[in-house]
Tab-separated table of C-alpha atoms and ligand atoms in Angstrom:
chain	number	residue	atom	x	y	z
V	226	UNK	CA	160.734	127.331	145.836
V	227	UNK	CA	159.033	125.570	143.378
V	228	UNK	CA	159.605	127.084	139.753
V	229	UNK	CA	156.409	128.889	138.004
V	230	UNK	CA	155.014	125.873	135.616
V	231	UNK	CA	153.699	127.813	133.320
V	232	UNK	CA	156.573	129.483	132.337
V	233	UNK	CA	158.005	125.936	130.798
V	234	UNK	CA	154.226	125.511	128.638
V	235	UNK	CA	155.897	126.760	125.352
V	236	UNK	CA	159.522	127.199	126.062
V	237	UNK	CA	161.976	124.980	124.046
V	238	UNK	CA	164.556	123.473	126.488
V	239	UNK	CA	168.055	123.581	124.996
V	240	UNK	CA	169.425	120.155	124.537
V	241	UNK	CA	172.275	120.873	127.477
V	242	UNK	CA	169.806	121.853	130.116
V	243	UNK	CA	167.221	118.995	129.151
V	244	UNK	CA	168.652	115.878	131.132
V	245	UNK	CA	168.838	118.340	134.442
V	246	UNK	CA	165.537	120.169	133.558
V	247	UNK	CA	162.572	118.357	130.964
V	248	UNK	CA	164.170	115.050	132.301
V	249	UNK	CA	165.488	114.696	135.526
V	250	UNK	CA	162.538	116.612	137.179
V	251	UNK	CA	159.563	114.664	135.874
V	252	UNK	CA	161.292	111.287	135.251
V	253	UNK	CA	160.996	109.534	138.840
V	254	UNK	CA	157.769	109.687	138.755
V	255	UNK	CA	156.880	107.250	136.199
V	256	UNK	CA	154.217	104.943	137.299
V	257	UNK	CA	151.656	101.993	136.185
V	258	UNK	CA	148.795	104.361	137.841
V	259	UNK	CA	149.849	107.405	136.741
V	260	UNK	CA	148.157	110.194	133.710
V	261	UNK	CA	148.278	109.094	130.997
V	262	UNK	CA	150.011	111.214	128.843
V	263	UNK	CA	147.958	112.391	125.444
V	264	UNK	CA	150.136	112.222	122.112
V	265	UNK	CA	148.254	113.708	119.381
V	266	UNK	CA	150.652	113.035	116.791
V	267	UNK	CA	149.862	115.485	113.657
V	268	UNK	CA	150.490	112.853	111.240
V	269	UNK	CA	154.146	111.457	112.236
V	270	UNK	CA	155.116	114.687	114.410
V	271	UNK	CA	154.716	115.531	117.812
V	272	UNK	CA	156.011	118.884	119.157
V	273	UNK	CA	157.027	119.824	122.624
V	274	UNK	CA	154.322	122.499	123.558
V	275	UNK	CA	151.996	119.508	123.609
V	276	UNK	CA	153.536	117.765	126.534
V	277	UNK	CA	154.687	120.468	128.475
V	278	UNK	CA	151.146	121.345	128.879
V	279	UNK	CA	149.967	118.635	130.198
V	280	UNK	CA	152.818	118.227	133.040
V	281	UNK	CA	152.501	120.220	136.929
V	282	UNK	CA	155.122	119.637	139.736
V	283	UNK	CA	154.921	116.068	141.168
V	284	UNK	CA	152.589	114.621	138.102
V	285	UNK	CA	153.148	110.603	138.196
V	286	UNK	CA	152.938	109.956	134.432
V	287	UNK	CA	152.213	106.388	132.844
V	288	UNK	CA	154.065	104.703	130.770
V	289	UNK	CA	154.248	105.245	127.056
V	290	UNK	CA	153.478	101.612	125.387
V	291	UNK	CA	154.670	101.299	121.349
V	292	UNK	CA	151.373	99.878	120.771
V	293	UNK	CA	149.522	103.155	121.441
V	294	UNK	CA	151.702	105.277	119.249
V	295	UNK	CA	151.951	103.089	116.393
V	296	UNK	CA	148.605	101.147	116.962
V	297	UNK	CA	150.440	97.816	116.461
V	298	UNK	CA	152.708	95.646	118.372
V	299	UNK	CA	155.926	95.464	115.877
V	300	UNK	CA	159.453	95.653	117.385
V	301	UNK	CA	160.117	98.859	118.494
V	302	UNK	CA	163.124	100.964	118.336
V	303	UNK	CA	164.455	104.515	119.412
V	304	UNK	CA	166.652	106.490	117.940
V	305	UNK	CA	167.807	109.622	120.507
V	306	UNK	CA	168.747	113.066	119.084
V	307	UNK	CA	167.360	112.225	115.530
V	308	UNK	CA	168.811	115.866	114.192
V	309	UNK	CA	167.421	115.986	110.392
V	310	UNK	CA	165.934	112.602	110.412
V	311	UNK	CA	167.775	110.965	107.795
V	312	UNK	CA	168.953	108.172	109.607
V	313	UNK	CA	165.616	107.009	111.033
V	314	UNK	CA	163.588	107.836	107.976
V	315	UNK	CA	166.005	106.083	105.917
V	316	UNK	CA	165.564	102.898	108.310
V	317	UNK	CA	161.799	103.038	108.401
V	318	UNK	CA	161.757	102.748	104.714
V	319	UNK	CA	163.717	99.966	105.210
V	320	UNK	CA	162.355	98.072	107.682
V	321	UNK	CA	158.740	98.471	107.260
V	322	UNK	CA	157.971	95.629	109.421
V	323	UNK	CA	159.817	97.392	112.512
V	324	UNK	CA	158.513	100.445	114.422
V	325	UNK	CA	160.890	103.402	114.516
V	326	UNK	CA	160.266	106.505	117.175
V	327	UNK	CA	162.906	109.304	116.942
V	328	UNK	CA	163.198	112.206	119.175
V	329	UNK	CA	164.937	115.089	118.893
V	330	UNK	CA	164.820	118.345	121.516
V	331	UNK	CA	165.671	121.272	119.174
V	332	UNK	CA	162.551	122.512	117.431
V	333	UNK	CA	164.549	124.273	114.577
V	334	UNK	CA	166.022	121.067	113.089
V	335	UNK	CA	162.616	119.079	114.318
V	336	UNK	CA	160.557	120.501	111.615
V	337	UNK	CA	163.665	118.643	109.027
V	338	UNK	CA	163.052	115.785	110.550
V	339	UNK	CA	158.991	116.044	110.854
V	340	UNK	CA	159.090	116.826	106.740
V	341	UNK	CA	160.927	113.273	106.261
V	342	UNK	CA	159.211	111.408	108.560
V	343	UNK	CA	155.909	112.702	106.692
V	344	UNK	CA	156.818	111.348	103.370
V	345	UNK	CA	157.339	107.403	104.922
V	346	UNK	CA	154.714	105.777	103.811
V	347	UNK	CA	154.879	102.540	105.920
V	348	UNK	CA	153.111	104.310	108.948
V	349	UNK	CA	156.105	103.102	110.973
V	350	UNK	CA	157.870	106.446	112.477
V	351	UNK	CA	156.636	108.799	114.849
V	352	UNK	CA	158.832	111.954	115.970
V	353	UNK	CA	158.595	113.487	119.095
V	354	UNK	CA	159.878	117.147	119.833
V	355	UNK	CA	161.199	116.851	123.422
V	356	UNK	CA	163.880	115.638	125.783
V	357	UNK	CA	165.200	112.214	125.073
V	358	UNK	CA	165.290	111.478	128.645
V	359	UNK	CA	161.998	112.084	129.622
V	360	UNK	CA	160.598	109.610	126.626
V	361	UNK	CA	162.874	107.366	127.343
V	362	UNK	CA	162.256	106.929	131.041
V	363	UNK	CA	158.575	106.372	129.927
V	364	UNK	CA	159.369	103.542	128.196
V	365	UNK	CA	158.669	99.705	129.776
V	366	UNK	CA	161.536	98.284	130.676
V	367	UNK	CA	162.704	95.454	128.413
V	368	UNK	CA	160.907	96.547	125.444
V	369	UNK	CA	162.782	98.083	122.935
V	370	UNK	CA	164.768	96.483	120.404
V	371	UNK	CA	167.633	98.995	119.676
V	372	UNK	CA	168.502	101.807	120.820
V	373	UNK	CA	170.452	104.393	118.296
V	374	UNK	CA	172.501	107.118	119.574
V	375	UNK	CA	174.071	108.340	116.902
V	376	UNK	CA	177.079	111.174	116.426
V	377	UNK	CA	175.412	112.660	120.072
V	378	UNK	CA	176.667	116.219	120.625
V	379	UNK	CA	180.979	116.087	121.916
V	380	UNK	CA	180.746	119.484	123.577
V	381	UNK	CA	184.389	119.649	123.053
V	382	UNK	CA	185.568	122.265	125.466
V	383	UNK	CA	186.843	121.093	128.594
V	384	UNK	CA	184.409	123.294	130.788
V	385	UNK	CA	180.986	121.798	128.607
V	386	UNK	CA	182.210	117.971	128.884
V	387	UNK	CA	179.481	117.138	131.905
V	388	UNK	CA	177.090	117.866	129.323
V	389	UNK	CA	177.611	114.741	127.200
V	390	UNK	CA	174.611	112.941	126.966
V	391	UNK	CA	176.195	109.236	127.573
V	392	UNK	CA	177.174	109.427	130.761
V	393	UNK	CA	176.774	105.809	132.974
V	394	UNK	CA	173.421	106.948	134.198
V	395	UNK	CA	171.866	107.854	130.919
V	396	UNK	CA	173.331	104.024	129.601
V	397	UNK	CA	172.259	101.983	132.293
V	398	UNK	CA	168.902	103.540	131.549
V	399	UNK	CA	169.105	103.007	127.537
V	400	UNK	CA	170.357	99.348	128.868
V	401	UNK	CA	167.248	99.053	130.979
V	402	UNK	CA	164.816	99.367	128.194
V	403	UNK	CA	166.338	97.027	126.169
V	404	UNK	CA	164.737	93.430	125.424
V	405	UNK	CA	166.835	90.786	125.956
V	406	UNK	CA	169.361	90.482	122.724
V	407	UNK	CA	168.365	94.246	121.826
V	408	UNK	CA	171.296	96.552	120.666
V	409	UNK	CA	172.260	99.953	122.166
V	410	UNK	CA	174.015	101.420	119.100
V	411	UNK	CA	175.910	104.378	119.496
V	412	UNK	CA	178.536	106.148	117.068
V	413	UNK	CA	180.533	109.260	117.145
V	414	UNK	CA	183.275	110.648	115.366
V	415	UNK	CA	184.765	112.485	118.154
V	416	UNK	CA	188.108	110.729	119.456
V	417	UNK	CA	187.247	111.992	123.090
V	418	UNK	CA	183.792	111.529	123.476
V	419	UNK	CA	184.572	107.840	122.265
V	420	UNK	CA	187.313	107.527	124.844
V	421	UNK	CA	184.454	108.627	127.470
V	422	UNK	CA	182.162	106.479	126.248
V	423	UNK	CA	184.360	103.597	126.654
V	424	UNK	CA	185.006	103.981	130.350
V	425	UNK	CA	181.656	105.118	130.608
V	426	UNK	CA	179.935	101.925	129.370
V	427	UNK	CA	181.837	99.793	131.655
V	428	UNK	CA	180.344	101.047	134.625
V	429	UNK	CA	176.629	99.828	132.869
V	430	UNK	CA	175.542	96.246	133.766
V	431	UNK	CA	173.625	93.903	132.041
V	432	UNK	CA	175.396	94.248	128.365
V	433	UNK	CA	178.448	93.436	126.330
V	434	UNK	CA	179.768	94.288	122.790
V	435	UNK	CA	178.738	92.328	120.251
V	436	UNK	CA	182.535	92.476	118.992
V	437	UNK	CA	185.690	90.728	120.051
V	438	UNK	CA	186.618	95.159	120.504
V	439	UNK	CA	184.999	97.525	122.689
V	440	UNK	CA	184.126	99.329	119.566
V	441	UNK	CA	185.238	99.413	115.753
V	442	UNK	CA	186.044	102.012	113.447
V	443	UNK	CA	183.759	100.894	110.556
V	444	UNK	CA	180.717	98.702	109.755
V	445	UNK	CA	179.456	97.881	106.672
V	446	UNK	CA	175.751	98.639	107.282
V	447	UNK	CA	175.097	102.496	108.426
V	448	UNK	CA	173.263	104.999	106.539
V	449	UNK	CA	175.425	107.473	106.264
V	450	UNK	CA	173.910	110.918	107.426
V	451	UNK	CA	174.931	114.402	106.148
V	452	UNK	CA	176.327	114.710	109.589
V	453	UNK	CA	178.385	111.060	108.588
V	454	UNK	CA	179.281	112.559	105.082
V	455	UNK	CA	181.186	116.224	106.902
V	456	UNK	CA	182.743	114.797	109.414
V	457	UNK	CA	183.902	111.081	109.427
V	458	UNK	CA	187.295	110.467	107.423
V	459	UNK	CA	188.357	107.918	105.873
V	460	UNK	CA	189.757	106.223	109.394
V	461	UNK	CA	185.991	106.011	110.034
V	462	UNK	CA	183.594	106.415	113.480
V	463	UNK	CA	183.497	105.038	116.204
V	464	UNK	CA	181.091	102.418	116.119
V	465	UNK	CA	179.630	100.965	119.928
V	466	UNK	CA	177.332	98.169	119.848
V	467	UNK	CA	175.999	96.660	123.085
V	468	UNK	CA	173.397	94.037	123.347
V	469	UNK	CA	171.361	93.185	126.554
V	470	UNK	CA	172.137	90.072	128.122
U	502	SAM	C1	175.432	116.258	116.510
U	502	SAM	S1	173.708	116.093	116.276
U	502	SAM	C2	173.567	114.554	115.392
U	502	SAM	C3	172.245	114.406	114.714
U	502	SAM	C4	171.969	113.054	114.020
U	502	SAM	N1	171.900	111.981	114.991
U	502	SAM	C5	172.976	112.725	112.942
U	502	SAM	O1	173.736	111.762	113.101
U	502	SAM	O2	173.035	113.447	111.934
U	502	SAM	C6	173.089	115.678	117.914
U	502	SAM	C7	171.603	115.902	118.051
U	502	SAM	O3	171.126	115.440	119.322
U	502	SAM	C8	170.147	116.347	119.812
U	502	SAM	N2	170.031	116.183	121.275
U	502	SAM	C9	170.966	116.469	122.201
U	502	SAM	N3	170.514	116.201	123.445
U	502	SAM	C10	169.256	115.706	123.299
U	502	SAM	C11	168.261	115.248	124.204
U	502	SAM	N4	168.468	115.233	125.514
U	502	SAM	N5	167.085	114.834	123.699
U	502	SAM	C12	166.852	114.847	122.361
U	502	SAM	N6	167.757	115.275	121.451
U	502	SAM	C13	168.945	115.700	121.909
U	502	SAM	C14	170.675	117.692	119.363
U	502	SAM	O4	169.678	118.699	119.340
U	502	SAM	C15	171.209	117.363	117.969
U	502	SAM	O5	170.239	117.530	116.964
């Protein structure tokens, strides 16, 4: 039986549920013909509530093109579970000449993020409040130029581990919206998650590292986070970089 719609208008999905729930049920039906979904953006921050309303059972949706949310046609890049928005602030600042959209599902640590993004001033960062999945399967294929996962949730115990966000499925789709030469960039500190992640990404087609090394422990140009600065010793991350080929 088809679930009441209405109930999801305002509700926040937690992060564990999204991927089964704000993702997997609306994302095959993205389509050239479908609605087009409105993003009214209050200045660089776009909550939840606002999409949910606007999806029913079996909507086809259209879509999302970087030139409509940033009104230009710079390279565009996506960071996934942005947390306090540090990183993606920090490399909007940096890279004015690059477009930065950062999305993050849990409201509470949203409105961080939504104060940093505010005070960029290069009009280069939009935030969106909702499932990473669902925004990224609206994206064209081949048209982003990195893709940042970074420190994703481990869900250490041994019961929560099908939660992980980086599962094959959820890479070959990250590797699917890449350009040709664009990076999937993923770190974590968590030894087990990074073991997962390597057998993981060799199921995904279409990319290889950009290092001799599945993976190293340390590179010499990440902004470290607050989430970097608690928990990554001195042995470092766990550093994945993947470009399309
Ligand atoms: C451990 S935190 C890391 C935050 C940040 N990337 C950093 O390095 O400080 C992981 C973040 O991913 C978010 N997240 C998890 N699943 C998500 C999803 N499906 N869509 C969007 N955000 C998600 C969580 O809410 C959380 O804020």
């Amino acid at each position: 039986m088809e679930e009441n719609i209405t109930e999801n208008k305002t509700r926040e999905i937690p992060a564990f549920l999204s991927w089964w729930q704000g993702g997997q049920r609306y994302v095959d039906n993205v389509a050239d013909n479908g609605v087009k979904l409105n993003l009214p953006f209050e200045k660089n921050a776009l909550y939840g509530d606002k999409i949910w309303e606007q999806l029913y059972p079996d909507i086809k949706i259209q879509y999302i093109l970087g030139e409509e949310i940033f009104g230009n046609n710079k390279p565009l890049n996506l960071e996934i579970g942005i947390g306090n928005g540090e990183f993606i602030a920090n490399m909007a600042v940096m890279k004015p000449e690059e477009n930065y959209l950062g999305v993050e599902v849990f409201k509470k640590i949203f409105k961080l993020a939504e104060k940093r993004a505010n005070k960029v001033e290069h009009g280069n960062i939009k935030i969106i409040q909702f499932d990473a999945a669902l925004i990224l399967r609206l994206m064209k294929d081949n048209s982003l130029n990195n893709v940042y996962v970074n420190f994703p949730d481990p869900w250490p115990k041994k019961k929560h581990k099908r939660r992980r966000l980086l599962k094959p499925d959820f890479m070959q789709l990250i590797a699917s919206k890449l350009k040709k030469g664009g990076l999937m960039q993923i770190a974590t500190d968590h030894d087990d998650y990074a073991e997962e992640i390597n057998e993981n990404i060799k199921e995904v087609k279409g990319i290889k590292s950009i290092y001799p090394s599945p993976y190293v422990r340390k590179v010499d140009d990440y902004f470290p986070t607050k989430y970097y600065r608690k928990f990554v010793n001195n042995e470092g991350a766990y550093f994945f970089r993947y470009e399309k080929i």
